[in-house]
N, CA, C and O atoms as a printed pandas DataFrame, in Angstrom:
     atom_number atom_name residue_name chain_id  residue_number  x_coord  y_coord  z_coord
0              1         N          MET        A               1   -8.025    4.873    6.004
1              2        CA          MET        A               1   -6.823    5.143    5.366
2              3         C          MET        A               1   -5.986    4.229    6.652
3              4         O          MET        A               1   -5.195    3.342    6.333
4              5         N          ASN        A               2   -6.246    4.541    8.033
5              6        CA          ASN        A               2   -4.977    4.248    9.399
6              7         C          ASN        A               2   -5.201    2.219    9.164
7              8         O          ASN        A               2   -4.289    1.412    9.347
8              9         N          ASN        A               3   -6.671    1.855    8.727
9             10        CA          ASN        A               3   -6.808    0.707    9.099
10            11         C          ASN        A               3   -5.646   -0.077    7.829
11            12         O          ASN        A               3   -4.956   -1.040    8.165
12            13         N          ILE        A               4   -5.593    0.414    6.615
13            14        CA          ILE        A               4   -5.105   -0.361    5.611
14            15         C          ILE        A               4   -3.560    0.032    6.214
15            16         O          ILE        A               4   -2.809   -0.934    6.356
16            17         N          LYS        A               5   -3.043    1.334    6.567
17            18        CA          LYS        A               5   -1.638    1.424    7.309
18            19         C          LYS        A               5   -1.248    0.281    8.231
19            20         O          LYS        A               5   -0.216   -0.361    8.421
20            21         N          LYS        A               6   -2.712    0.279    8.825
21            22        CA          LYS        A               6   -2.069   -1.014   10.324
22            23         C          LYS        A               6   -1.814   -2.217    9.831
23            24         O          LYS        A               6   -0.933   -3.037   10.088
24            25         N          ILE        A               7   -3.082   -2.211    8.772
25            26        CA          ILE        A               7   -2.618   -4.029    8.643
26            27         C          ILE        A               7   -1.704   -4.385    7.873
27            28         O          ILE        A               7   -1.230   -5.509    8.038
28            29         N          ILE        A               8   -1.102   -3.374    6.621
29            30        CA          ILE        A               8   -0.340   -3.649    5.900
30            31         C          ILE        A               8    1.042   -3.523    6.679
31            32         O          ILE        A               8    2.010   -4.049    6.129
32            33         N          ALA        A               9    1.232   -2.915    7.836
33            34        CA          ALA        A               9    2.239   -3.317    8.747
34            35         C          ALA        A               9    2.521   -4.325    9.491
35            36         O          ALA        A               9    3.608   -4.900    9.444
36            37         N          LYS        A              10    1.655   -4.616   10.188
37            38        CA          LYS        A              10    1.440   -6.042   10.671
38            39         C          LYS        A              10    1.653   -6.845    9.657
39            40         O          LYS        A              10    2.324   -7.783   10.086
40            41         N          TYR        A              11    1.472   -6.953    8.716
41            42        CA          TYR        A              11    1.185   -8.356    7.593
42            43         C          TYR        A              11    2.783   -8.461    7.479
43            44         O          TYR        A              11    3.390   -9.531    7.525
44            45         N          TYR        A              12    3.599   -6.741    7.265
45            46        CA          TYR        A              12    5.026   -7.010    6.016
46            47         C          TYR        A              12    6.009   -6.789    7.963
47            48         O          TYR        A              12    7.228   -6.950    7.898
48            49         N          GLY        A              13    5.527   -6.519    9.161
49            50        CA          GLY        A              13    6.154   -7.070   10.462
50            51         C          GLY        A              13    6.870   -5.502   10.100
51            52         O          GLY        A              13    8.095   -5.525   10.218
52            53         N          ILE        A              14    6.363   -4.326    9.734
53            54        CA          ILE        A              14    7.193   -3.022   10.213
54            55         C          ILE        A              14    6.293   -2.410   11.164
55            56         O          ILE        A              14    5.275   -2.802   11.733
56            57         N          ASN        A              15    7.108   -1.099   11.175
57            58        CA          ASN        A              15    6.397   -0.255   12.166
58            59         C          ASN        A              15    5.751    0.625   11.070
59            60         O          ASN        A              15    6.237    0.974    9.995
60            61         N          VAL        A              16    4.144    0.989   11.775
61            62        CA          VAL        A              16    3.174    1.556   11.090
62            63         C          VAL        A              16    3.650    3.152   10.418
63            64         O          VAL        A              16    3.212    3.635    9.373
64            65         N          SER        A              17    4.637    3.760   11.326
65            66        CA          SER        A              17    5.233    4.776   10.888
66            67         C          SER        A              17    6.350    5.078   10.043
67            68         O          SER        A              17    6.830    6.151    9.676
68            69         N          ASP        A              18    6.764    3.442    9.736
69            70        CA          ASP        A              18    7.837    3.230    8.740
70            71         C          ASP        A              18    7.126    3.493    7.479
71            72         O          ASP        A              18    7.929    3.979    6.683
72            73         N          LEU        A              19    5.782    3.356    6.893
73            74        CA          LEU        A              19    4.870    3.458    5.954
74            75         C          LEU        A              19    4.655    4.984    5.451
75            76         O          LEU        A              19    4.049    5.181    4.398
76            77         N          SER        A              20    5.217    6.177    6.304
77            78        CA          SER        A              20    5.586    7.664    5.990
78            79         C          SER        A              20    6.699    7.999    6.271
79            80         O          SER        A              20    6.973    9.198    6.220
80            81         N          SER        A              21    7.907    6.830    6.740
81            82        CA          SER        A              21    8.974    7.954    6.661
82            83         C          SER        A              21    9.387    8.238    5.144
83            84         O          SER        A              21    8.594    8.360    4.211
84            85         N          SER        A              22   10.366    8.295    5.095
85            86        CA          SER        A              22   11.418    8.933    4.017
86            87         C          SER        A              22   12.154    7.934    3.470
87            88         O          SER        A              22   12.411    7.869    2.268
88            89         N          THR        A              23   12.688    6.746    4.716
89            90        CA          THR        A              23   13.352    5.645    4.350
90            91         C          THR        A              23   12.902    4.796    3.079
91            92         O          THR        A              23   11.692    4.570    3.052
92            93         N          ARG        A              24   13.827    4.162    1.767
93            94        CA          ARG        A              24   13.977    3.421    0.609
94            95         C          ARG        A              24   14.292    2.175    0.988
95            96         O          ARG        A              24   14.309    1.360    0.065
96            97         N          LYS        A              25   14.578    1.721    2.192
97            98        CA          LYS        A              25   14.539    0.188    2.278
98            99         C          LYS        A              25   13.515   -0.863    1.668
99           100         O          LYS        A              25   12.296   -0.761    1.810
100          101         N          LYS        A              26   13.972   -1.599    1.168
101          102        CA          LYS        A              26   13.465   -2.768    0.332
102          103         C          LYS        A              26   12.217   -2.794    1.198
103          104         O          LYS        A              26   11.129   -2.314    0.879
104          105         N          GLU        A              27   12.566   -3.532    2.543
105          106        CA          GLU        A              27   11.725   -4.030    3.076
106          107         C          GLU        A              27   10.334   -2.471    3.577
107          108         O          GLU        A              27    9.391   -2.574    4.362
108          109         N          VAL        A              28   10.622   -1.622    3.022
109          110        CA          VAL        A              28    9.558   -1.053    3.326
110          111         C          VAL        A              28    8.925   -0.334    2.541
111          112         O          VAL        A              28    7.783    0.107    2.661
112          113         N          VAL        A              29    9.864   -0.167    1.493
113          114        CA          VAL        A              29    9.105    0.699   -0.022
114          115         C          VAL        A              29    8.070   -0.500   -0.201
115          116         O          VAL        A              29    7.156   -0.253    0.586
116          117         N          LEU        A              30    7.827   -1.564   -0.808
117          118        CA          LEU        A              30    7.203   -2.410   -1.331
118          119         C          LEU        A              30    5.440   -2.276   -0.484
119          120         O          LEU        A              30    4.352   -2.139   -1.043
120          121         N          PRO        A              31    5.676   -2.356    0.635
121          122        CA          PRO        A              31    4.062   -2.286    1.769
122          123         C          PRO        A              31    4.008   -1.230    1.469
123          124         O          PRO        A              31    3.036   -1.222    0.713
124          125         N          ARG        A              32    4.599    0.323    1.547
125          126        CA          ARG        A              32    4.008    1.330    0.991
126          127         C          ARG        A              32    3.740    1.630   -0.122
127          128         O          ARG        A              32    2.925    2.549   -0.203
128          129         N          GLN        A              33    4.331    0.959   -1.638
129          130        CA          GLN        A              33    3.609    0.670   -2.399
130          131         C          GLN        A              33    1.993    0.110   -2.543
131          132         O          GLN        A              33    1.109    0.391   -3.352
132          133         N          LEU        A              34    2.040   -0.903   -1.255
133          134        CA          LEU        A              34    0.837   -1.185   -1.502
134          135         C          LEU        A              34   -0.172   -0.649   -0.744
135          136         O          LEU        A              34   -1.261   -0.471   -1.288
136          137         N          ALA        A              35   -0.024   -0.370    0.367
137          138        CA          ALA        A              35   -0.802    0.568    0.888
138          139         C          ALA        A              35   -1.502    1.454   -0.267
139          140         O          ALA        A              35   -2.593    1.237   -0.796
140          141         N          ILE        A              36   -0.426    2.710   -0.571
141          142        CA          ILE        A              36   -1.014    3.507   -1.723
142          143         C          ILE        A              36   -1.878    3.354   -2.513
143          144         O          ILE        A              36   -2.923    3.966   -2.737
144          145         N          TYR        A              37   -1.242    2.191   -3.099
145          146        CA          TYR        A              37   -2.483    1.519   -4.566
146          147         C          TYR        A              37   -3.342    0.696   -3.651
147          148         O          TYR        A              37   -3.931    0.036   -4.507
148          149         N          ILE        A              38   -3.778    0.316   -2.606
149          150        CA          ILE        A              38   -4.839   -0.100   -2.044
150          151         C          ILE        A              38   -6.193    1.213   -1.937
151          152         O          ILE        A              38   -7.382    1.422   -2.177
152          153         N          ILE        A              39   -4.970    1.809   -1.403
153          154        CA          ILE        A              39   -6.033    2.977   -0.833
154          155         C          ILE        A              39   -6.269    3.967   -1.955
155          156         O          ILE        A              39   -6.833    5.038   -1.734
156          157         N          ARG        A              40   -5.793    3.577   -3.290
157          158        CA          ARG        A              40   -6.026    4.623   -4.316
158          159         C          ARG        A              40   -7.688    3.899   -4.806
159          160         O          ARG        A              40   -8.844    4.318   -4.765
160          161         N          THR        A              41   -7.162    2.881   -5.168
161          162        CA          THR        A              41   -8.435    1.614   -5.483
162          163         C          THR        A              41   -9.233    1.334   -5.301
163          164         O          THR        A              41  -10.196    1.109   -6.035
164          165         N          LYS        A              42   -9.043    1.224   -3.857
165          166        CA          LYS        A              42  -10.281    0.495   -2.842
166          167         C          LYS        A              42  -11.295    1.678   -2.087
167          168         O          LYS        A              42  -12.465    1.535   -1.731
168          169         N          LEU        A              43  -10.477    2.806   -1.983
169          170        CA          LEU        A              43  -11.298    4.394   -1.251
170          171         C          LEU        A              43  -11.162    5.215   -2.216
171          172         O          LEU        A              43  -11.678    6.325   -2.084
172          173         N          ASN        A              44  -10.167    4.779   -3.892
173          174        CA          ASN        A              44  -10.684    6.314   -4.454
174          175         C          ASN        A              44  -10.078    7.676   -3.990
175          176         O          ASN        A              44  -10.171    8.700   -4.667
176          177         N          VAL        A              45   -9.370    7.598   -2.627
177          178        CA          VAL        A              45   -8.841    9.038   -2.386
178          179         C          VAL        A              45   -7.890    9.874   -3.579
179          180         O          VAL        A              45   -7.334    9.207   -4.452
180          181         N          PRO        A              46   -7.754   11.325   -3.548
181          182        CA          PRO        A              46   -7.248   11.907   -4.290
182          183         C          PRO        A              46   -5.451   11.671   -4.140
183          184         O          PRO        A              46   -4.777   11.511   -3.122
184          185         N          LEU        A              47   -5.045   11.728   -5.566
185          186        CA          LEU        A              47   -3.165   11.384   -5.337
186          187         C          LEU        A              47   -3.272   12.389   -4.287
187          188         O          LEU        A              47   -3.421   11.861   -3.185
188          189         N          LYS        A              48   -3.243   13.745   -4.262
189          190        CA          LYS        A              48   -2.681   14.477   -3.213
190          191         C          LYS        A              48   -2.836   14.170   -2.033
191          192         O          LYS        A              48   -1.925   14.166   -1.206
192          193         N          LYS        A              49   -4.134   13.844   -1.786
193          194        CA          LYS        A              49   -4.682   13.530   -0.420
194          195         C          LYS        A              49   -3.689   12.447    0.263
195          196         O          LYS        A              49   -2.954   12.665    1.227
196          197         N          ILE        A              50   -3.806   11.425   -0.336
197          198        CA          ILE        A              50   -2.706   10.493   -0.622
198          199         C          ILE        A              50   -1.200   10.338   -0.253
199          200         O          ILE        A              50   -0.688    9.507    0.497
200          201         N          GLY        A              51   -0.507   11.532   -1.098
201          202        CA          GLY        A              51    0.892   12.266   -0.589
202          203         C          GLY        A              51    0.757   12.890    0.121
203          204         O          GLY        A              51    1.938   12.951    0.462
204          205         N          ASP        A              52    0.178   13.655    0.899
205          206        CA          ASP        A              52    0.137   14.244    1.986
206          207         C          ASP        A              52    0.065   13.040    3.275
207          208         O          ASP        A              52    0.925   12.980    4.155
208          209         N          TYR        A              53   -1.140   12.104    3.192
209          210        CA          TYR        A              53   -1.012   11.035    3.805
210          211         C          TYR        A              53    0.314   10.328    4.587
211          212         O          TYR        A              53    0.556    9.979    5.743
212          213         N          PHE        A              54    0.936   10.318    3.468
213          214        CA          PHE        A              54    2.755    9.430    3.330
214          215         C          PHE        A              54    3.621    9.833    3.376
215          216         O          PHE        A              54    4.528    9.458    2.634
216          217         N          GLY        A              55    3.754   10.681    4.162
217          218        CA          GLY        A              55    4.380   11.939    4.716
218          219         C          GLY        A              55    5.203   12.992    3.648
219          220         O          GLY        A              55    6.407   12.934    3.400
220          221         N          SER        A              56    4.164   14.031    3.052
221          222        CA          SER        A              56    4.277   14.902    2.217
222          223         C          SER        A              56    4.902   14.333    0.863
223          224         O          SER        A              56    6.074   14.522    0.540
224          225         N          ARG        A              57    4.140   13.741    0.247
225          226        CA          ARG        A              57    4.979   13.101   -0.680
226          227         C          ARG        A              57    4.401   13.889   -2.300
227          228         O          ARG        A              57    3.365   14.541   -2.172
228          229         N          ASP        A              58    4.749   13.866   -3.119
229          230        CA          ASP        A              58    4.277   14.282   -4.510
230          231         C          ASP        A              58    3.131   13.786   -5.300
231          232         O          ASP        A              58    3.228   12.589   -5.569
232          233         N          HIS        A              59    2.606   14.078   -5.520
233          234        CA          HIS        A              59    1.215   13.047   -6.163
234          235         C          HIS        A              59    1.671   12.389   -7.621
235          236         O          HIS        A              59    0.911   11.716   -8.318
236          237         N          THR        A              60    2.887   12.669   -7.917
237          238        CA          THR        A              60    3.210   11.871   -8.872
238          239         C          THR        A              60    3.940   10.813   -8.596
239          240         O          THR        A              60    4.205    9.941   -9.424
240          241         N          THR        A              61    4.423   10.820   -7.077
241          242        CA          THR        A              61    5.269    9.931   -6.100
242          243         C          THR        A              61    3.651    8.533   -6.005
243          244         O          THR        A              61    3.433    7.357   -5.712
244          245         N          VAL        A              62    3.226    9.283   -6.297
245          246        CA          VAL        A              62    1.585    8.487   -5.214
246          247         C          VAL        A              62    1.259    7.643   -6.904
247          248         O          VAL        A              62    1.052    6.433   -6.818
248          249         N          ALA        A              63    1.230    8.113   -7.992
249          250        CA          ALA        A              63    1.258    7.750   -9.200
250          251         C          ALA        A              63    1.627    6.883   -9.532
251          252         O          ALA        A              63    1.079    5.868   -9.962
252          253         N          HIS        A              64    3.417    7.365   -9.262
253          254        CA          HIS        A              64    4.024    5.641   -9.869
254          255         C          HIS        A              64    4.205    5.199   -9.082
255          256         O          HIS        A              64    5.425    5.038   -9.048
256          257         N          ALA        A              65    3.593    4.652   -7.920
257          258        CA          ALA        A              65    3.655    3.846   -7.119
258          259         C          ALA        A              65    2.182    3.189   -7.504
259          260         O          ALA        A              65    2.191    1.958   -7.492
260          261         N          CYS        A              66    1.202    3.670   -7.767
261          262        CA          CYS        A              66   -0.027    2.773   -8.175
262          263         C          CYS        A              66    0.684    1.785   -9.375
263          264         O          CYS        A              66    0.717    0.562   -9.505
264          265         N          SER        A              67    1.240    2.912  -10.190
265          266        CA          SER        A              67    1.630    2.016  -11.402
266          267         C          SER        A              67    2.416    0.891  -11.294
267          268         O          SER        A              67    2.210   -0.119  -11.966
268          269         N          LYS        A              68    3.233    0.994  -10.554
269          270        CA          LYS        A              68    4.364    0.237  -10.400
270          271         C          LYS        A              68    3.661   -1.087  -10.191
271          272         O          LYS        A              68    3.884   -2.053  -10.921
272          273         N          VAL        A              69    2.630   -1.121   -8.969
273          274        CA          VAL        A              69    1.669   -1.913   -8.343
274          275         C          VAL        A              69    1.216   -3.009   -9.059
275          276         O          VAL        A              69    1.323   -4.207   -8.798
276          277         N          GLU        A              70    0.586   -2.327  -10.194
277          278        CA          GLU        A              70   -0.069   -2.691  -10.756
278          279         C          GLU        A              70    0.545   -4.107  -11.973
279          280         O          GLU        A              70    0.132   -5.242  -12.215
280          281         N          LYS        A              71    1.964   -3.077  -12.599
281          282        CA          LYS        A              71    2.963   -4.114  -13.046
282          283         C          LYS        A              71    3.166   -5.240  -12.534
283          284         O          LYS        A              71    3.131   -6.284  -13.186
284          285         N          LEU        A              72    3.514   -5.135  -10.734
285          286        CA          LEU        A              72    3.659   -6.118  -10.269
286          287         C          LEU        A              72    2.759   -7.259   -9.945
287          288         O          LEU        A              72    3.022   -8.425   -9.650
288          289         N          ILE        A              73    1.646   -6.632  -10.075
289          290        CA          ILE        A              73    0.206   -7.904   -9.895
290          291         C          ILE        A              73    0.184   -8.469  -10.732
291          292         O          ILE        A              73   -0.166   -9.635  -10.553
292          293         N          GLU        A              74    0.560   -8.004  -12.293
293          294        CA          GLU        A              74    0.460   -8.938  -13.383
294          295         C          GLU        A              74    1.932   -9.663  -13.813
295          296         O          GLU        A              74    1.963  -10.292  -14.871
296          297         N          ASP        A              75    3.202   -9.560  -12.937
297          298        CA          ASP        A              75    4.262  -10.023  -13.378
298          299         C          ASP        A              75    4.664  -10.761  -12.102
299          300         O          ASP        A              75    5.521  -11.624  -12.294
300          301         N          ASP        A              76    4.206  -10.609  -10.736
301          302        CA          ASP        A              76    5.141  -11.293   -9.330
302          303         C          ASP        A              76    3.399  -11.718   -8.669
303          304         O          ASP        A              76    2.608  -10.966   -8.100
304          305         N          TRP        A              77    3.232  -13.366   -9.062
305          306        CA          TRP        A              77    2.146  -13.635   -8.457
306          307         C          TRP        A              77    2.138  -13.282   -6.997
307          308         O          TRP        A              77    1.099  -12.756   -6.596
308          309         N          THR        A              78    3.411  -13.534   -5.848
309          310        CA          THR        A              78    3.157  -13.357   -4.253
310          311         C          THR        A              78    3.066  -11.580   -4.190
311          312         O          THR        A              78    2.943  -10.908   -3.166
312          313         N          VAL        A              79    3.148  -11.181   -5.316
313          314        CA          VAL        A              79    2.427   -9.261   -4.604
314          315         C          VAL        A              79    0.970   -9.515   -5.484
315          316         O          VAL        A              79    0.417   -8.416   -5.494
316          317         N          LYS        A              80    0.451  -10.121   -5.938
317          318        CA          LYS        A              80   -1.119   -9.796   -6.380
318          319         C          LYS        A              80   -1.587  -10.967   -5.256
319          320         O          LYS        A              80   -2.779  -10.809   -4.993
320          321         N          GLN        A              81   -0.867  -12.323   -4.373
321          322        CA          GLN        A              81   -1.389  -13.107   -4.001
322          323         C          GLN        A              81   -1.321  -12.822   -2.260
323          324         O          GLN        A              81   -2.016  -13.424   -1.441
324          325         N          ASP        A              82   -0.042  -11.480   -1.857
325          326        CA          ASP        A              82   -0.549  -10.978   -0.550
326          327         C          ASP        A              82   -1.270   -9.247   -0.621
327          328         O          ASP        A              82   -1.308   -8.561    0.401
328          329         N          ILE        A              83   -1.644   -8.881   -1.581
329          330        CA          ILE        A              83   -2.911   -8.077   -2.084
330          331         C          ILE        A              83   -4.502   -8.443   -1.670
331          332         O          ILE        A              83   -5.456   -7.837   -1.183
332          333         N          GLU        A              84   -4.233   -9.696   -2.121
333          334        CA          GLU        A              84   -5.584  -10.550   -1.781
334          335         C          GLU        A              84   -5.877  -10.917   -0.058
335          336         O          GLU        A              84   -6.933  -10.971    0.572
336          337         N          ASN        A              85   -4.376  -11.144    0.385
337          338        CA          ASN        A              85   -4.773  -11.242    1.329
338          339         C          ASN        A              85   -4.819  -10.478    2.510
339          340         O          ASN        A              85   -5.117  -10.855    3.644
340          341         N          ILE        A              86   -4.460   -9.253    2.076
341          342        CA          ILE        A              86   -4.697   -7.727    2.778
342          343         C          ILE        A              86   -6.333   -7.276    2.671
343          344         O          ILE        A              86   -7.102   -6.739    3.469
344          345         N          LEU        A              87   -6.435   -7.641    1.635
345          346        CA          LEU        A              87   -8.077   -7.264    1.183
346          347         C          LEU        A              87   -8.500   -8.025    2.595
347          348         O          LEU        A              87   -8.849   -7.627    3.706
348          349         N          LYS        A              88   -8.279   -9.392    1.952
349          350        CA          LYS        A              88   -9.364  -10.529    3.225
350          351         C          LYS        A              88   -9.243  -10.312    4.654
351          352         O          LYS        A              88   -9.996  -10.832    5.479
352          353         N          MET        A              89   -8.093   -9.381    4.985
353          354        CA          MET        A              89   -7.919   -8.662    6.447
354          355         C          MET        A              89   -8.677   -7.299    6.526
355          356         O          MET        A              89   -9.542   -7.200    7.396
356          357         N          LEU        A              90   -8.453   -6.317    5.762
357          358        CA          LEU        A              90   -9.481   -5.468    5.834
358          359         C          LEU        A              90  -10.896   -6.186    5.989
359          360         O          LEU        A              90  -11.402   -6.288    7.106
360          361         N          GLU        A              91  -11.480   -6.645    4.934
361          362        CA          GLU        A              91  -12.892   -7.145    5.052
362          363         C          GLU        A              91  -13.289   -8.204    6.592
363          364         O          GLU        A              91  -14.349   -8.201    7.217
364          365         N          LYS        A              92  -12.468   -8.749    6.776
365          366        CA          LYS        A              92  -12.738   -9.499    8.459
366          367         C          LYS        A              92  -12.721   -8.333    9.292
367          368         O          LYS        A              92  -13.740   -8.370    9.982
368          369         N          GLN        A              93  -12.100   -7.407    9.526
369          370        CA          GLN        A              93  -11.631   -6.268   10.120
370          371         C          GLN        A              93  -13.746   -5.136    9.980
371          372         O          GLN        A              93  -14.499   -4.647   10.822
372          373         N          LYS        A              94  -13.767   -5.233    8.866
373          374        CA          LYS        A              94  -14.573   -4.502    8.775
374          375         C          LYS        A              94  -15.926   -5.258    9.748
375          376         O          LYS        A              94  -16.483   -4.645   10.658
376          377         N          ASN        A              95  -16.212   -6.376    9.428
377          378        CA          ASN        A              95  -17.381   -7.318    9.466
378          379         C          ASN        A              95  -17.445   -7.411   11.436
379          380         O          ASN        A              95  -18.293   -8.107   11.994
């Protein structure tokens, strides 16, 4: 999960700590939601554990983030592209 946070923070030019902060700034909210979505879908981590990892967020907040990203993937080509790029970066880091 740490690697996902680091790569997303680097990709969007924000601090890793911003992803767990309580800020609702637009430039942080989407990266946070993408990190939550990727952790949930690729690592199959339980909602509560993800919520705790992202600054004691409720499991419903995690579920909302995942639903929102799923909708964005359908509606916004750039979000889909961002996720693909992030996943490629994660793969490269693995190897």
